[in-house]
Coordinates of C-alpha atoms in Angstrom, one line a residue:
X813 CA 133.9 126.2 57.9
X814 CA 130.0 127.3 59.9
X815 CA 130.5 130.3 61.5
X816 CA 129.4 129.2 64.6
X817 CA 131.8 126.8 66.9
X818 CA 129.2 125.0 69.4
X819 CA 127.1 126.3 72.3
X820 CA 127.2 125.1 75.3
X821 CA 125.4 126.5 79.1
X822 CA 123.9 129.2 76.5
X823 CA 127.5 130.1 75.6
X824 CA 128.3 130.6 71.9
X825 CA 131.7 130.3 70.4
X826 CA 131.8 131.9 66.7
X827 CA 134.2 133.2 64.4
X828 CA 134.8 137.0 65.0
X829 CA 134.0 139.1 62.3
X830 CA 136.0 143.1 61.2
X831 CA 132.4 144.5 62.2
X832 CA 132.6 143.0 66.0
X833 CA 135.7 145.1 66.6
X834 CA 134.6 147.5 68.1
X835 CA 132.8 146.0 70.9
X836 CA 135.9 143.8 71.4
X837 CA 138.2 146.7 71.9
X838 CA 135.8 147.9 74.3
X839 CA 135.3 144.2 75.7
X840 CA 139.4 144.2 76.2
X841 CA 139.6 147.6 77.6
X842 CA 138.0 146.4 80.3
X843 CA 139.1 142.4 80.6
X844 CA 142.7 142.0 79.1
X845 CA 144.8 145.3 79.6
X846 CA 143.9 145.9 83.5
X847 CA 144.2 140.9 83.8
X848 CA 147.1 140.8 81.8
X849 CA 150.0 140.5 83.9
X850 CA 152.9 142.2 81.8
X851 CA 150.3 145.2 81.1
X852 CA 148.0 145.2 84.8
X853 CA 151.5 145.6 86.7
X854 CA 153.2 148.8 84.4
X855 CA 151.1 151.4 85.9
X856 CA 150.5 152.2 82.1
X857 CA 147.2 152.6 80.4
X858 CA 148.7 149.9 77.6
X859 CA 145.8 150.2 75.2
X860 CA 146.9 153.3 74.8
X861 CA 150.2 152.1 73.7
X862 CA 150.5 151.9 69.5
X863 CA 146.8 151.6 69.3
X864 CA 146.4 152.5 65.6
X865 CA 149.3 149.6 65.2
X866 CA 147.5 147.3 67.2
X867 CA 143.9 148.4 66.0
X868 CA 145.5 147.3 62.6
X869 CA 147.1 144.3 63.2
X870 CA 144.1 142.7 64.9
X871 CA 141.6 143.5 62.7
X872 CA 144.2 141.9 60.1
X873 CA 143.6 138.7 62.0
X874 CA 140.3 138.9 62.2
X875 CA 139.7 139.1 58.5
X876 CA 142.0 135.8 57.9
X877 CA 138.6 134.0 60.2
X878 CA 140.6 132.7 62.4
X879 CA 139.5 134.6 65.9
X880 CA 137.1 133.6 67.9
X881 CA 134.3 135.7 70.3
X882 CA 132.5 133.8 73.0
X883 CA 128.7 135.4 73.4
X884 CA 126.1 134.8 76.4
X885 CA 123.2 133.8 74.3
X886 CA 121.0 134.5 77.3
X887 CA 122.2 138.2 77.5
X888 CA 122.0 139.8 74.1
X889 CA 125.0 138.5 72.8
X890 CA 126.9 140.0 75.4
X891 CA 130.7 139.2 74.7
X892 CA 132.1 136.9 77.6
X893 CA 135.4 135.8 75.7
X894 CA 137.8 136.2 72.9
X895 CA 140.4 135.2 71.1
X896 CA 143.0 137.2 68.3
X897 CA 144.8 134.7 66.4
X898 CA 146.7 134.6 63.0
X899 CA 149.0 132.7 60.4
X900 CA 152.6 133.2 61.2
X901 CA 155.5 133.0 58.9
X902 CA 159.3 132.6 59.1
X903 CA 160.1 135.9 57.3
X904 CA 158.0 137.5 60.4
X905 CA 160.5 137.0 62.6
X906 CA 162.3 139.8 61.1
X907 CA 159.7 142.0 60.4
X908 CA 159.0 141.6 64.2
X909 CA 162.3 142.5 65.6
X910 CA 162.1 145.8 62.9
X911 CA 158.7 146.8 64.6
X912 CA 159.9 146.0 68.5
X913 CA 162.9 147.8 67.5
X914 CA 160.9 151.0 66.3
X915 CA 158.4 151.5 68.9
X916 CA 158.3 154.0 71.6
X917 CA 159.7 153.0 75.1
X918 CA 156.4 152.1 77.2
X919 CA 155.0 148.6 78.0
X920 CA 153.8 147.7 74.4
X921 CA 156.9 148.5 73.1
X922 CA 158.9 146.7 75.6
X923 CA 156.7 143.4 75.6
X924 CA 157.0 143.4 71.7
X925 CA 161.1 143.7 72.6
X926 CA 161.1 140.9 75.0
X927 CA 159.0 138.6 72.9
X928 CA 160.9 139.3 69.5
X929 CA 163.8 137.6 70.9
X930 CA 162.5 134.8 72.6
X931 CA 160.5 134.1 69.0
X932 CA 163.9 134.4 67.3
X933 CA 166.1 132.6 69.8
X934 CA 163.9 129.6 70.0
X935 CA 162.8 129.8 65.8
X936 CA 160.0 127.2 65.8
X937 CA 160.3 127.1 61.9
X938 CA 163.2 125.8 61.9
X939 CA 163.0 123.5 65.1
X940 CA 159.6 122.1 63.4
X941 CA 160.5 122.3 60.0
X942 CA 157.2 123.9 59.0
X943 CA 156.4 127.0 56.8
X944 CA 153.8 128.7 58.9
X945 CA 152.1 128.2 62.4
X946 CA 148.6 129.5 64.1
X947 CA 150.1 132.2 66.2
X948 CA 147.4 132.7 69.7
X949 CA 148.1 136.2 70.2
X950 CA 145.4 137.1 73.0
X951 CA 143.1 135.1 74.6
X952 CA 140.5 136.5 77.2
X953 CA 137.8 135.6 79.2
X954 CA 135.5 138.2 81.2
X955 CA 136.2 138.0 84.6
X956 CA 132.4 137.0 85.6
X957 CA 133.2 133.8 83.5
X958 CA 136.8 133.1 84.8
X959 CA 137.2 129.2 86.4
X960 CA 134.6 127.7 84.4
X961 CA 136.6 126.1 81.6
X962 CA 135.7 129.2 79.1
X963 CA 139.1 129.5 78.0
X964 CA 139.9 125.7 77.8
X965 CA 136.9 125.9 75.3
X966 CA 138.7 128.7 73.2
X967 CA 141.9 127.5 73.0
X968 CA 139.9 123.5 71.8
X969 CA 137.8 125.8 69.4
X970 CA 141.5 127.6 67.9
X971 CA 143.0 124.6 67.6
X972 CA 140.0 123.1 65.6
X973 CA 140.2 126.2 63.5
X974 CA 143.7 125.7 63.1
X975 CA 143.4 122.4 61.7
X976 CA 140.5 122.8 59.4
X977 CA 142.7 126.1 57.7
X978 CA 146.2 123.5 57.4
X979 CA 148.1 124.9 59.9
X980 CA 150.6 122.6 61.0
X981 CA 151.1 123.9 64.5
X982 CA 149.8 126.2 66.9
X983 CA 151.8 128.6 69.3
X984 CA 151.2 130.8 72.4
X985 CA 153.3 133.1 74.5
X986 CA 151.6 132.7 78.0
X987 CA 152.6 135.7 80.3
X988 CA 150.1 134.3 82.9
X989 CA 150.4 131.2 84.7
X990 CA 147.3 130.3 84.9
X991 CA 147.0 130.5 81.0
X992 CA 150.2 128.5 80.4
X993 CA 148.6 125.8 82.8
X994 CA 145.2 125.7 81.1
X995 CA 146.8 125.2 77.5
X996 CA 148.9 122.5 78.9
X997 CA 145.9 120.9 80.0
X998 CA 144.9 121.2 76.6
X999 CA 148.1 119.2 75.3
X1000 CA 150.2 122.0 74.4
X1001 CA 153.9 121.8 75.7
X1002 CA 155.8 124.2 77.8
X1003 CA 159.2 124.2 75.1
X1004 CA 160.6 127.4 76.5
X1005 CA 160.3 129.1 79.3
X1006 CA 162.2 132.7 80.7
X1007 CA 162.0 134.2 84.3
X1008 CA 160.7 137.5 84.1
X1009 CA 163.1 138.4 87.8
X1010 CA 166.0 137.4 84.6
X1011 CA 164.6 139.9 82.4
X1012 CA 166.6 142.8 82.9
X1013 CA 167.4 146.3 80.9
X1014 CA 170.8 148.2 79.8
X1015 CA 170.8 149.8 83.4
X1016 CA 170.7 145.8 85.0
X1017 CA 166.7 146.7 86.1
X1018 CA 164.1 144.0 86.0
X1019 CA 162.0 145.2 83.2
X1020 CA 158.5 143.0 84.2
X1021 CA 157.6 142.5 87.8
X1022 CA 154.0 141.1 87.9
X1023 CA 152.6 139.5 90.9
X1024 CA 153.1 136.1 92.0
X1025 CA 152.8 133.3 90.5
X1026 CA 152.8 134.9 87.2
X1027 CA 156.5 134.8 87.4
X1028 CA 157.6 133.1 83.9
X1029 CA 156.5 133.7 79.8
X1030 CA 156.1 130.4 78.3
X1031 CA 156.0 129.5 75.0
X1032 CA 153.4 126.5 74.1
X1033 CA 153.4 124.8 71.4
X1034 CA 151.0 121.7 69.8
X1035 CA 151.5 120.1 66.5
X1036 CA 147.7 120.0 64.8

């Protein structure tokens, strides 16, 4: 599959590559920790949370080619969007809860926590009947870029990707709702949804309170 996605209003969507990681840690530093909703409500400096485990795990994405990095064309290259994405088995689901289950108690851990059970409650394996799935980790567009359809052209790009590597489906966990919205527009379907207010620790405390309207995960699925 070329490299390069399609350009469009000087925009460039390409396949991310091990040796753009570090600008897209520093890209994310400042665009997904502090927009995210689950991490831009803790209080937490969350990419501070696990980072050698999450440092790993992305760049083990990347090298399967199937992220993506938006670049301004007009401005060096400058990144303006990205997306981490990677193959997903059944036999993760259990590796996931193990991880979740072994990480510190800060927002990272937690969020990994809270989506480890939704993945095994709602088991899209089995519910599909498929053997792996194109799992949309993080998807983020610089903020100078946001409302002009930059993110609709990620997720189209993924899902492209997706098809051209055999994946029969693609996934997302959307914390935000304005990314659960967008990928719907995009055909994916809303098949579970869970209140974060409903979300609550041992103690009965509601462990996520972003700001309105962000007030739902959803996980979106789309056969390819």
């Amino acid at each position: 599959m070329a490299t390069e996605l399609g350009s469009q209003s000087g925009i460039l969507i390409r396949i991310m590559s091990v040796e753009d990681y570090k600008q897209v840690k520093i890209f994310m530093g400042g665009n997904f920790y502090n927009g995210e909703p689950l991490c831009a409500s803790s209080g937490e400096d969350v990419q501070k949370c696990h980072e050698k485990e999450n440092d790993e795990y992305h760049i083990s994405m990347i090298e399967q080619g199937t992220c993506l990095l938006a670049v301004d064309e007009n401005n060096g290259g400058r990144i303006v969007g990205l997306v981490l994405a990677g193959c997903q088995v059944p036999s993760d689901l259990e590796k996931h809860r193990k991880e979740a289950d072994e990480m510190e108690q800060n927002t990272w851990g937690r969020i990994a926590v809270f989506l480890s059970e939704i993945e095994r409650k709602v088991n899209i394996f089995e519910r599909y009947g498929v053997s792996k799935l194109l799992y949309s980790h993080i998807t983020n567009v610089d903020a100078s870029m946001r409302g002009k359809g930059l993110g609709a052209r990620l997720a189209a790009a993924l899902m492209e990707v997706g098809r051209s590597k055999g994946f029969p489906m693609m996934v997302a966990y959307c914390s935000s709702f304005y990314s659960a919205r967008q990928k719907q527009a995009l055909g994916m379907e809303c098949i579970y949804e869970h209140a974060y207010a409903d979300y609550k620790d041992a103690n009965g405390q509601v462990v996520f309170k972003p700001a309105a309207p962000h007030t739902h995960l959803r996980l979106m699925v789309i056969k390819l």
